[in-house]
Tab-separated table of C-alpha atoms in Angstrom:
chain	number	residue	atom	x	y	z
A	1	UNK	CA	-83.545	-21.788	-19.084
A	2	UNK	CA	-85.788	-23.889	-16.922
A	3	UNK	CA	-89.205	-23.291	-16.457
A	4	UNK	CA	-89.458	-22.108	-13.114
A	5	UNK	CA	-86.973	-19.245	-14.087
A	6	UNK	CA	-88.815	-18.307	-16.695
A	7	UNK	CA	-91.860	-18.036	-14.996
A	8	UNK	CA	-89.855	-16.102	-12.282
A	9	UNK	CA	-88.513	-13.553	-14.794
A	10	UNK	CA	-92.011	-13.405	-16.455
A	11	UNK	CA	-93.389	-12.285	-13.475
A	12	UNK	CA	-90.705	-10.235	-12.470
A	13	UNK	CA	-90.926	-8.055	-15.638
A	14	UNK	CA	-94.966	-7.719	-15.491
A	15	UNK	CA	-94.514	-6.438	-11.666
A	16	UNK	CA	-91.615	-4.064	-12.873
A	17	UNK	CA	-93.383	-2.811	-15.598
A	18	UNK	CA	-96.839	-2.427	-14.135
A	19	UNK	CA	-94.970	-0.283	-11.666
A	20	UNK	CA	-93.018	1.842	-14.036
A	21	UNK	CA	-96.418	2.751	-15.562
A	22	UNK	CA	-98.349	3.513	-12.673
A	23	UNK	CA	-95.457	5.649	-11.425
A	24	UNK	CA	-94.712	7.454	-14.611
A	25	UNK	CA	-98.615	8.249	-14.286
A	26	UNK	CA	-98.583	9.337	-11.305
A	27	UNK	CA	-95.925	11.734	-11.700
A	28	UNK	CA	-97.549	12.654	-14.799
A	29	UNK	CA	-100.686	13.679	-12.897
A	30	UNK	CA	-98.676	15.705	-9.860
A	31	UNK	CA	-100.355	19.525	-10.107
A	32	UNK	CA	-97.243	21.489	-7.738
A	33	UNK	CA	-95.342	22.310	-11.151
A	34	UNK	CA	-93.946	25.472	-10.401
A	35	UNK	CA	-93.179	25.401	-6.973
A	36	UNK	CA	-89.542	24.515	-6.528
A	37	UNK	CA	-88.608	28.263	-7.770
A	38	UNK	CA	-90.834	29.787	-5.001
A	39	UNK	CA	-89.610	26.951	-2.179
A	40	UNK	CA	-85.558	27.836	-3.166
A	41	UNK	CA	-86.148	31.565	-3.149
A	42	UNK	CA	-87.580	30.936	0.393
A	43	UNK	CA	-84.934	29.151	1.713
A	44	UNK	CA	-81.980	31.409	0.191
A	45	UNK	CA	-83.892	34.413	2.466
A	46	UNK	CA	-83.772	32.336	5.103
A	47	UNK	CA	-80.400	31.999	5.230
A	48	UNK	CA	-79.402	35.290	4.200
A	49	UNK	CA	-81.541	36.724	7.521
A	50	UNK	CA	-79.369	33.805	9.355
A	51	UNK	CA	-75.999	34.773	8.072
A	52	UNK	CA	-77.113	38.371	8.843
A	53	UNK	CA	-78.087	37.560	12.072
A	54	UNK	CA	-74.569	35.669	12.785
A	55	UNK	CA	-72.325	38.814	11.492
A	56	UNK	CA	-74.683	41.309	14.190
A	57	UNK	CA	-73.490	39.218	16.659
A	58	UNK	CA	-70.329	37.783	18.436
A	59	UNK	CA	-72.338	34.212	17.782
A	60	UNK	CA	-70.381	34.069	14.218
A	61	UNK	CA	-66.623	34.854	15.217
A	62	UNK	CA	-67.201	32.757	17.714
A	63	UNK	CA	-68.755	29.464	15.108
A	64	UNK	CA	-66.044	30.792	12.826
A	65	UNK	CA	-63.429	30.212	15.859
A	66	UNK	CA	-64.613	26.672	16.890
A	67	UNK	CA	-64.415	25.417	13.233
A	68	UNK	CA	-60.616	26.907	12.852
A	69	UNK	CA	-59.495	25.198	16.129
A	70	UNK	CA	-61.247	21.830	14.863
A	71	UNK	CA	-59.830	22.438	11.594
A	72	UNK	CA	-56.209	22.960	12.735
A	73	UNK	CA	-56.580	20.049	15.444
A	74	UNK	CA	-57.369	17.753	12.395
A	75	UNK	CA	-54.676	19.191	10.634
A	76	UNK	CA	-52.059	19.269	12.772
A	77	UNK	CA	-53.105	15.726	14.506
């Protein structure tokens, strides 16, 4: 290997791994542990009141119509 690729790969691998360290600390250091539970159980009522809102009203037969006749156009060429 020539010395200007080792050099290069030197230097490569002491960017690389000074950035795998400061990342890994970072992430080490994050405080919002916890918080994905609360965040998914907030979403999933969100879209329950949605889909409950769609089924009150003639809105969802008539999504559920478009999607059929797009369905069976791709379908049936």
């Amino acid at each position: 290997m020539s010395n200007i690729t080792l050099k290069a790969a030197t230097t490569t691998q002491a960017y690389v791994n000074g950035w795998k360290n400061t990342a890994v600390e970072a992430m080490k250091r994050r405080s919002d542990k916890g918080q994905g539970a609360i965040e998914y159980v907030g979403i999933t009522i969100l879209v329950v009141a949605i889909v409950v809102a769609l089924l009150q009203t003639n809105l969802g037969a008539t999504i559920g119509n478009k999607f059929t006749s797009k369905i069976n156009e791709v379908l049936n060429g």
